[in-house]
Coordinates of C-alpha atoms and ligand atoms in Angstrom, one line a residue:
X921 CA 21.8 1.1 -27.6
X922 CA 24.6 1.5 -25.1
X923 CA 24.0 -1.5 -22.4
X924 CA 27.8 -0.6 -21.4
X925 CA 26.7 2.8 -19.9
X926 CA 28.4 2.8 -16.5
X927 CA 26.5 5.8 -14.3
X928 CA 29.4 7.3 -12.1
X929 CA 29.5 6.0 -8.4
X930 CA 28.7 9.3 -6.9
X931 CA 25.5 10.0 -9.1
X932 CA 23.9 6.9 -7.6
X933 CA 21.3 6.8 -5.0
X934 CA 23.0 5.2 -2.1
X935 CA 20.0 2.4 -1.9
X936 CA 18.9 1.5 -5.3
X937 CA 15.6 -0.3 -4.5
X938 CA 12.7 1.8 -5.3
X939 CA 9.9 -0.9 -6.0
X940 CA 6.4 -0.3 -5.2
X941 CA 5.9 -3.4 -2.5
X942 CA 7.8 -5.6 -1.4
X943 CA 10.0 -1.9 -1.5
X944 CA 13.1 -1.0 0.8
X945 CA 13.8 -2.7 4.0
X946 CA 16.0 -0.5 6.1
X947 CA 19.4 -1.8 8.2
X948 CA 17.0 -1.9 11.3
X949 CA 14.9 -3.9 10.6
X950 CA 17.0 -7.0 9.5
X951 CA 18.8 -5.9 12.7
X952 CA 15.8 -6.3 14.5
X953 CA 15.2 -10.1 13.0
X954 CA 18.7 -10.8 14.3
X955 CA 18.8 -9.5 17.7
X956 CA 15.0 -11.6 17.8
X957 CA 17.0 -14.3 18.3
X958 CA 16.4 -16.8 20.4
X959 CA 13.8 -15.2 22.3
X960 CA 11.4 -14.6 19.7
X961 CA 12.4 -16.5 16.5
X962 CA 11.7 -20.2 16.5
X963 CA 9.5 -19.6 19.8
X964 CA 5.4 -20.2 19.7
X965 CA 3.1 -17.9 18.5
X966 CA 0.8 -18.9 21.2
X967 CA 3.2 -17.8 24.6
X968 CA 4.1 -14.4 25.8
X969 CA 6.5 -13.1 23.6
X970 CA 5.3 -13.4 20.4
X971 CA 1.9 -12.3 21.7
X972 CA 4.0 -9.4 22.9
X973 CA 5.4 -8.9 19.3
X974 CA 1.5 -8.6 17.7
X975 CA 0.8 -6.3 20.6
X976 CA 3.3 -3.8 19.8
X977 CA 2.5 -3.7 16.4
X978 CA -1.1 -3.0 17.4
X979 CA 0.2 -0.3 19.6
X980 CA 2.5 1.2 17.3
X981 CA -0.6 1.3 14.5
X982 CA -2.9 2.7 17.4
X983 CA -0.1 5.8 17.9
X984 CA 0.5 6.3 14.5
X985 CA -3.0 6.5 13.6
X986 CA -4.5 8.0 16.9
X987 CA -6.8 5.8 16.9
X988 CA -10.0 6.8 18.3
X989 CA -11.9 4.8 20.8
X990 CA -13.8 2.1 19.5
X991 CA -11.6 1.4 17.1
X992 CA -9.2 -1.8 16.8
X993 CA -6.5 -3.1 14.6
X994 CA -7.0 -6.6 13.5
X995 CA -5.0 -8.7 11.5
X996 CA -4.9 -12.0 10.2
X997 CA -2.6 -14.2 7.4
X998 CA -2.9 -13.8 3.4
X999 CA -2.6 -10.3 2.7
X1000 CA -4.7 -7.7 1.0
X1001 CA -5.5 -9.6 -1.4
X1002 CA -7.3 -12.3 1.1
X1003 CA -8.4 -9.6 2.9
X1004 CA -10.8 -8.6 -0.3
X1005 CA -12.3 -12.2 0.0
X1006 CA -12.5 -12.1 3.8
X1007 CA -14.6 -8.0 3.3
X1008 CA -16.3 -9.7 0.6
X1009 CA -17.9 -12.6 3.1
X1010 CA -17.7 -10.5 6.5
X1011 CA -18.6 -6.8 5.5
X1012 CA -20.6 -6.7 3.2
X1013 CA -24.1 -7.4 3.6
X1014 CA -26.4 -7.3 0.3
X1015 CA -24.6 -4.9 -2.1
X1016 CA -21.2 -2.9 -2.4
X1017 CA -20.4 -0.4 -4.5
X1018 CA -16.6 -0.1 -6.0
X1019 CA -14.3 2.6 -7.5
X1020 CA -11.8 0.9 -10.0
X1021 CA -9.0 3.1 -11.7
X1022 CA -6.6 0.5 -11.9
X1023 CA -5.5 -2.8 -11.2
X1024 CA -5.6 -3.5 -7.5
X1025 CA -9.5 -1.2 -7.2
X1026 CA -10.6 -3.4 -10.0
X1027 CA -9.5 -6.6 -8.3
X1028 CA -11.8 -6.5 -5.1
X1029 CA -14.9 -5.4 -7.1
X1030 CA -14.6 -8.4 -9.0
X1031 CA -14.2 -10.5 -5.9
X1032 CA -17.5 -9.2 -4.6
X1033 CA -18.8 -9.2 -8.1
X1034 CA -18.3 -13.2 -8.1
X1035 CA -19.8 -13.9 -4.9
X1036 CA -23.2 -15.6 -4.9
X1037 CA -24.9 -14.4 -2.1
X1038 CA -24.1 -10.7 -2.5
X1039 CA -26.7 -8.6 -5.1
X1040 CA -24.4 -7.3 -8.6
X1041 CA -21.8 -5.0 -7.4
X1042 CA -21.9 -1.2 -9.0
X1043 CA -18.6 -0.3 -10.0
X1044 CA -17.4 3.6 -10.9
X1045 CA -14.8 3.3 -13.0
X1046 CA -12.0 5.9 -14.3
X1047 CA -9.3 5.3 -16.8
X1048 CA -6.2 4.8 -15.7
X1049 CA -4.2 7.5 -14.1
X1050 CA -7.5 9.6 -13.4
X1051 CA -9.5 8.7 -10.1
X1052 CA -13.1 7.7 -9.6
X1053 CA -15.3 9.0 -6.1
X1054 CA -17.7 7.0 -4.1
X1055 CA -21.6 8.1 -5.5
X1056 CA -23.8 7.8 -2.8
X1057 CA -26.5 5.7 -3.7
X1058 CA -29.4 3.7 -2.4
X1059 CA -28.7 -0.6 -1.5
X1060 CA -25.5 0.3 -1.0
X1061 CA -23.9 -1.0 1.9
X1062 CA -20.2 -0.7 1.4
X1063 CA -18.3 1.7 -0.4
X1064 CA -15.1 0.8 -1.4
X1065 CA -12.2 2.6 -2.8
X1066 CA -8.3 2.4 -3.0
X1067 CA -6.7 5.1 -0.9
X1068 CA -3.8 4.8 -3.9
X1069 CA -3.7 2.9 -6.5
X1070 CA -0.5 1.4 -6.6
X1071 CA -0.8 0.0 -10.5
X1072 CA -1.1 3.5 -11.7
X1073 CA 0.3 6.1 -9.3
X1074 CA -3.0 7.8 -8.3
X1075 CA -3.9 8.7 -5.1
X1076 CA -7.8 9.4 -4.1
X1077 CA -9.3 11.4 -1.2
X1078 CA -9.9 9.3 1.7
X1079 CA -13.3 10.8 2.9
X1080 CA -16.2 9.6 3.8
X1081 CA -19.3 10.4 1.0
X1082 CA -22.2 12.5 2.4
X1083 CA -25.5 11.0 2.7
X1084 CA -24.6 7.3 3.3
X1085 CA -26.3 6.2 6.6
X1086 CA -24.9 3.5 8.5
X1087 CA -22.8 2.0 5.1
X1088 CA -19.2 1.4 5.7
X1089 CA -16.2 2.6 3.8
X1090 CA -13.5 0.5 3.4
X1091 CA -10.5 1.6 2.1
X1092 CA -7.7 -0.4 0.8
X1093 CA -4.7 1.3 2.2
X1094 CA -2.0 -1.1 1.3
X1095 CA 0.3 1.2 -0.6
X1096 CA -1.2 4.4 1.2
X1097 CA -0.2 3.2 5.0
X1098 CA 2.2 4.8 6.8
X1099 CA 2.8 7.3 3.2
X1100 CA -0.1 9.3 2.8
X1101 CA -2.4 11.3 5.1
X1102 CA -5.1 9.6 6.7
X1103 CA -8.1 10.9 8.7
X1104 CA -9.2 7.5 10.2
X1105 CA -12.7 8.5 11.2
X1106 CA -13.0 8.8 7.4
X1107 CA -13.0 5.0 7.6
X1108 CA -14.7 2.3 8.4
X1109 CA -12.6 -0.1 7.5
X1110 CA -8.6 0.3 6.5
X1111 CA -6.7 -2.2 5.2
X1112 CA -3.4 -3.2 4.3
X1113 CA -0.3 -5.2 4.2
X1114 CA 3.2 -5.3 5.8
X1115 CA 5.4 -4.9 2.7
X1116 CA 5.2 -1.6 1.3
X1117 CA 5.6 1.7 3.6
X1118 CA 6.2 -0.7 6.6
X1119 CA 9.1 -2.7 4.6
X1120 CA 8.5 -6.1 5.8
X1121 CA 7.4 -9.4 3.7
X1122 CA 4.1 -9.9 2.3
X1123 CA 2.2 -12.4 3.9
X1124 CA -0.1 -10.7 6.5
X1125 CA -3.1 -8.3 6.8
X1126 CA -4.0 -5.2 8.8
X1127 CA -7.1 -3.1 9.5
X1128 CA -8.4 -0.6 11.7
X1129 CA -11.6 -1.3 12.1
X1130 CA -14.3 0.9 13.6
X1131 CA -17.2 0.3 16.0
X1132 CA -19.9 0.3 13.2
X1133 CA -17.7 -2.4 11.4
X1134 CA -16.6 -4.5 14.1
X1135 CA -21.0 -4.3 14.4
X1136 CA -21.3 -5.6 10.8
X1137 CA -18.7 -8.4 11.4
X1138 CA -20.7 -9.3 14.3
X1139 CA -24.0 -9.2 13.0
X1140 CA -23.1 -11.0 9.6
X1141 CA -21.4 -13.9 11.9
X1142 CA -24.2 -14.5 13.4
X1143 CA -26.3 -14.6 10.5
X1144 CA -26.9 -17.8 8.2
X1145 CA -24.1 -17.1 5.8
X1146 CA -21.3 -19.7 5.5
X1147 CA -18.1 -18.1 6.0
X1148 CA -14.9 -20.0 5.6
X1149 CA -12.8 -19.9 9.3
X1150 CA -9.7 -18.3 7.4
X1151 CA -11.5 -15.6 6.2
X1152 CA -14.1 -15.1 9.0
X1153 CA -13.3 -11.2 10.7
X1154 CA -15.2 -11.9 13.7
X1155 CA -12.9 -14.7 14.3
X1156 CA -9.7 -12.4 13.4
X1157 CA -11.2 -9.9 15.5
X1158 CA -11.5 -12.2 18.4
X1159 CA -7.6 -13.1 18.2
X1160 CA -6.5 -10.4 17.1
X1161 CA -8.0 -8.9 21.1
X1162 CA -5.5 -11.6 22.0
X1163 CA -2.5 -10.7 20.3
X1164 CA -3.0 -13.7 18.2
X1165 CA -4.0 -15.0 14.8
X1166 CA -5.8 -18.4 13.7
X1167 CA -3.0 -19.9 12.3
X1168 CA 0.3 -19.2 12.4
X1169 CA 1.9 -15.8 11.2
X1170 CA 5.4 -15.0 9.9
X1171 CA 7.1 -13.8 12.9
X1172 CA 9.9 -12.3 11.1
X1173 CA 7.4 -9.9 9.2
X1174 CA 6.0 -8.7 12.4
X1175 CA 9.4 -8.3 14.2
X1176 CA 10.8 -5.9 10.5
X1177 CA 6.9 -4.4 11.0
X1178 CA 7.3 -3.5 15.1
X1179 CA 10.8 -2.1 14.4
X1180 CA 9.7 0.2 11.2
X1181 CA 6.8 1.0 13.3
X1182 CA 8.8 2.4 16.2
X1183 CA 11.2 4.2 13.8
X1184 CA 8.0 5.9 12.2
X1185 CA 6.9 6.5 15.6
X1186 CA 9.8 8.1 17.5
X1187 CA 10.5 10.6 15.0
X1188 CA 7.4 12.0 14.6
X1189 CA 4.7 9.2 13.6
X1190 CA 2.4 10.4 10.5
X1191 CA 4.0 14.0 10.2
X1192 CA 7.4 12.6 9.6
X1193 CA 6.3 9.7 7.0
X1194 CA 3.8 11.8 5.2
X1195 CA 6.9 14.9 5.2
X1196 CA 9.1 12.5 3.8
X1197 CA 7.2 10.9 1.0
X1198 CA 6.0 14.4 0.1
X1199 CA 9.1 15.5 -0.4
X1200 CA 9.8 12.6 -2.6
X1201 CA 7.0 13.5 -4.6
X1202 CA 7.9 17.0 -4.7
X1203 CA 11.4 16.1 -6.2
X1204 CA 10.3 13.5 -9.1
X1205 CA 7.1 15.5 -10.4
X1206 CA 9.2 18.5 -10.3
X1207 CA 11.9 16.6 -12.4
X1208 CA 9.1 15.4 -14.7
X1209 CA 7.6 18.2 -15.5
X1210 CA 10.7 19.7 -16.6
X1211 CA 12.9 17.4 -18.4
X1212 CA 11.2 17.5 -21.9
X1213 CA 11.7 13.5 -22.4
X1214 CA 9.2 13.2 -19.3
X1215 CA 6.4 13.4 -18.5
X1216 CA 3.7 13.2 -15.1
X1217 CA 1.0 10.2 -16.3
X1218 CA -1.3 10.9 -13.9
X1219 CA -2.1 14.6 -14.9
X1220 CA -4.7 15.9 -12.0
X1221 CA -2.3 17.4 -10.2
X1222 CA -4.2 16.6 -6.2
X1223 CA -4.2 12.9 -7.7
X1224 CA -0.7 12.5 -8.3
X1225 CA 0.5 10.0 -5.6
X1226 CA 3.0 11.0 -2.8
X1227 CA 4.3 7.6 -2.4
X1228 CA 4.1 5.4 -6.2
X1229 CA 5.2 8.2 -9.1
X1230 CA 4.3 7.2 -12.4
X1231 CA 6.0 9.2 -15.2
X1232 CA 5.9 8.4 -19.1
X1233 CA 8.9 8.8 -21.1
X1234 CA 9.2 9.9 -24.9
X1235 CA 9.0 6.9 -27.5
X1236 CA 12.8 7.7 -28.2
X1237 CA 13.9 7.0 -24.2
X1238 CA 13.5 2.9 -24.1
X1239 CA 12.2 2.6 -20.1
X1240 CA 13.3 -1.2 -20.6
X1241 CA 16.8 0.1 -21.8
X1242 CA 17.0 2.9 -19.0
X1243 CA 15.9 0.1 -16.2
X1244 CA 18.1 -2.4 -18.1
X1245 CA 21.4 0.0 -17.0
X1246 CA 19.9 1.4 -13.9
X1247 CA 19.7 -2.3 -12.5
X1248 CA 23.0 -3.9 -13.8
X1249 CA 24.3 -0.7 -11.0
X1250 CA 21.6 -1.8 -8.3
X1251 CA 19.1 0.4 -8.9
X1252 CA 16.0 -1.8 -9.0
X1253 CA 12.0 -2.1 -9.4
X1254 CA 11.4 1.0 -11.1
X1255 CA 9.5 -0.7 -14.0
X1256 CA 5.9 0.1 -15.1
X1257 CA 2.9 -2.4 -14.0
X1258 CA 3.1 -4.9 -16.4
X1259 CA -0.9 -4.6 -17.4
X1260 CA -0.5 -0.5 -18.2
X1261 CA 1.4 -1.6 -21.2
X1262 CA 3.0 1.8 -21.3
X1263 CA 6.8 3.4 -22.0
X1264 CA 7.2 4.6 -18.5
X1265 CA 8.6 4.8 -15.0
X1266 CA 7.0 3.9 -11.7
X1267 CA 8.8 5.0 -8.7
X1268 CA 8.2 3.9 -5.0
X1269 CA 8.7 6.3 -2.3
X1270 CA 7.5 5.2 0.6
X1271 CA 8.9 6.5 4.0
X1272 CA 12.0 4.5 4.0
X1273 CA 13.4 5.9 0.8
X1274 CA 15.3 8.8 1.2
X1275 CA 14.5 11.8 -0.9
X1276 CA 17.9 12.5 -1.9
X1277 CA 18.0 9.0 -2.9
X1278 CA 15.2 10.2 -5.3
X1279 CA 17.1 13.1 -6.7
X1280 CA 19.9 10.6 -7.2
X1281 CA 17.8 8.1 -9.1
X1282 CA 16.3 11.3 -11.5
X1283 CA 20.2 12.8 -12.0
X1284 CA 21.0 9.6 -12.9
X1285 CA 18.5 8.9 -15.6
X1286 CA 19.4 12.3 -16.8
X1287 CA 22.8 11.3 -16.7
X1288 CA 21.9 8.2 -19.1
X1289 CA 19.1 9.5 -21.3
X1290 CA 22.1 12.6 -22.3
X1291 CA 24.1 9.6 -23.1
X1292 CA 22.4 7.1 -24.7
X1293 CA 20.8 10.2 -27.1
X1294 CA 24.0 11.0 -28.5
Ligands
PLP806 C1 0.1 -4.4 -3.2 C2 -1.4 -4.1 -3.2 C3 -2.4 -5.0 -3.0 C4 -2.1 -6.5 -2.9 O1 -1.4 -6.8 -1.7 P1 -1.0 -8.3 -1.3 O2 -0.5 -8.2 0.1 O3 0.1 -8.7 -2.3 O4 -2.2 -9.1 -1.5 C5 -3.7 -4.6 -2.9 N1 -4.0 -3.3 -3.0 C6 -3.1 -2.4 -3.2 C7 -3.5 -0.9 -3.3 C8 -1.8 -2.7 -3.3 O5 -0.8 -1.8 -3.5

């Protein structure tokens, strides 16, 4: 192979990261971190302006979301992936029922699966790179999907199933937030972290919640069940109504999340993320389906994920080789999910990346794969 391949400077996207979470922080926001200080870095989480900090990134998810009333963001410390433990004690009640085409849908069904005083999850599962659907059904009591399914690059309806009575959907929105489309009134429950379309560090959870799931918090609080503090919602809710959380958070994360929420927000809030990612999406699949070393993985077309693009690659374009070259010139991230095993490509494109950054990326593969075939 040809590890000395030097891509020319002006074929380059001008910011190279394109990983699918933590993904691109923009200028602004590391601004933001520095012009925090001193008044809100190295300051306590418990006076006025870091209370002021979780406010406006309650507001700015509120706007961005018009939320309607009723409904609250809440957050808390350890992530989406705490978040499934914290659903798993606080939301659901007897039985859930899970979709799992990939990685991250499979991991909260077996958290809810493994806990002993919930009745055997049912889970709906789809091969990778196809989608599965919510099946209404009786006992159930939360339905739970991934809005996209960042291991694999498909992206599912958000709606809520016909015929469920007063069951919650809860949607695990970490790599859809702030990228895709969202009808919040489709949820009960959406979820998700700080480090992928927002751009800031892991670390923290988000949901909106509705009024029938801030009810089931409530209710199953005050039941007998033992619920550990850190993962009890009805104690996130009740700080989060104070602009607080139990323990401490990472301020820095919610300083980069205010500042890319405000950006989002001023130039045109959903409209303007969702226009931008789509026309990410519209550039890469586009390039995939025409270069004849490429091609789409996830082939129903409406599942094909506006923000995480997953594209296979024939057996005689090395993705390892490609990503080897593309990273030694800063272009990073862009390697499959380790468990999918496959000769392929996964692309983030959440808001912050710039489409003609995308073009730039697929020219310069182009520009390599011509090069490294010859
Ligand atoms: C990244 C991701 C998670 C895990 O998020 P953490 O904050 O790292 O726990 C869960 N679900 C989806 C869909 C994700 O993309």
């Amino acid at each position: 192979m040809s590890p000395e391949l030097v891509i020319p400077a002006d074929l380059l996207p001008r910011d190279g990261r394109f990983g699918s979470g933590p993904s691109r922080v923009r200028d602004a926001q590391v601004q933001a971190i520095v012009d925090s200080q001193p008044r809100i870095l190295g300051t306590s989480h418990r006076q006025a302006p870091v209370k002021d900090l979780v406010g406006a990134v309650r507001a700015g998810l509120s706007a961005f979301y018009s939320l309607p009333d009723g409904y609250e963001v809440i957050l808390g410390n350890g992530g989406s992936t705490s978040f499934w433990d914290a659903a798993t004690f606080s939301l659901v009640e007897r039985r859930a029922q899970h979709c799992a085409f990939g990685e991250f849908g499979a991991k909260f069904a077996k958290a809810t699966a493994s806990a002993p005083f919930l009745e055997d999850s049912d889970v709906i599962e789809a091969p990778a790179g196809d989608i599965a659907v919510p099946r209404p059904s009786e006992g159930i009591d939360v339905y739970a999907w991934p809005h996209n399914e960042t291991s694999t690059g498909a992206m599912a309806p958000a709606v809520r199933p016909d015929g469920i009575g007063d069951a919650l959907t809860v949607i695990d929105g970490t790599s859809a937030a702030g990228g895709l489309t969202l009808d919040v009134t489709q949820a009960d429950v959406y979820y998700f972290a700080p480090q992928k379309s927002f751009g800031s560090d892991g670390g923290l959870w988000l949901a909106l919640v509705s009024p029938a799931a801030i009810e089931r918090i409530g209710r199953i609080a005050a039941s007998d069940r033992w619920i550990p503090a850190t993962l009890d919602l009805a104690t996130a809710l009740e700080n989060s109504r104070a602009n607080q959380t139990l323990n401490t958070p990472a301020v820095a994360t919610l300083v980069m999340m205010a500042e890319q929420l405000r950006w989002l927000n001023e130039n045109g809030g959903m409209a303007f993320a969702t226009g931008r990612t789509s026309e990410s999406a519209r550039r890469i699949y586009q390039w995939a389906d025409a270069a004849e070393y490429a091609e789409t993985f996830v082939t129903r077309t409406s599942a094909r994920s506006s923000v995480v693009a997953t594209v296979d690659l024939l057996p005689s374009v090395d993705s390892s080789v490609l990503r080897t070259i593309l990273r030694r010139q800063g272009v990073v991230d862009i390697d499959p999910y380790r468990k999918l095993g496959r000769n392929q490509i996964r692309v983030g494109m959440f808001p912050a990346v710039d489409p003609d950054d995308v073009s730039a990326l697929t020219s310069s593969i182009d520009w390599i794969v011509e090069r490294l075939r010859t």
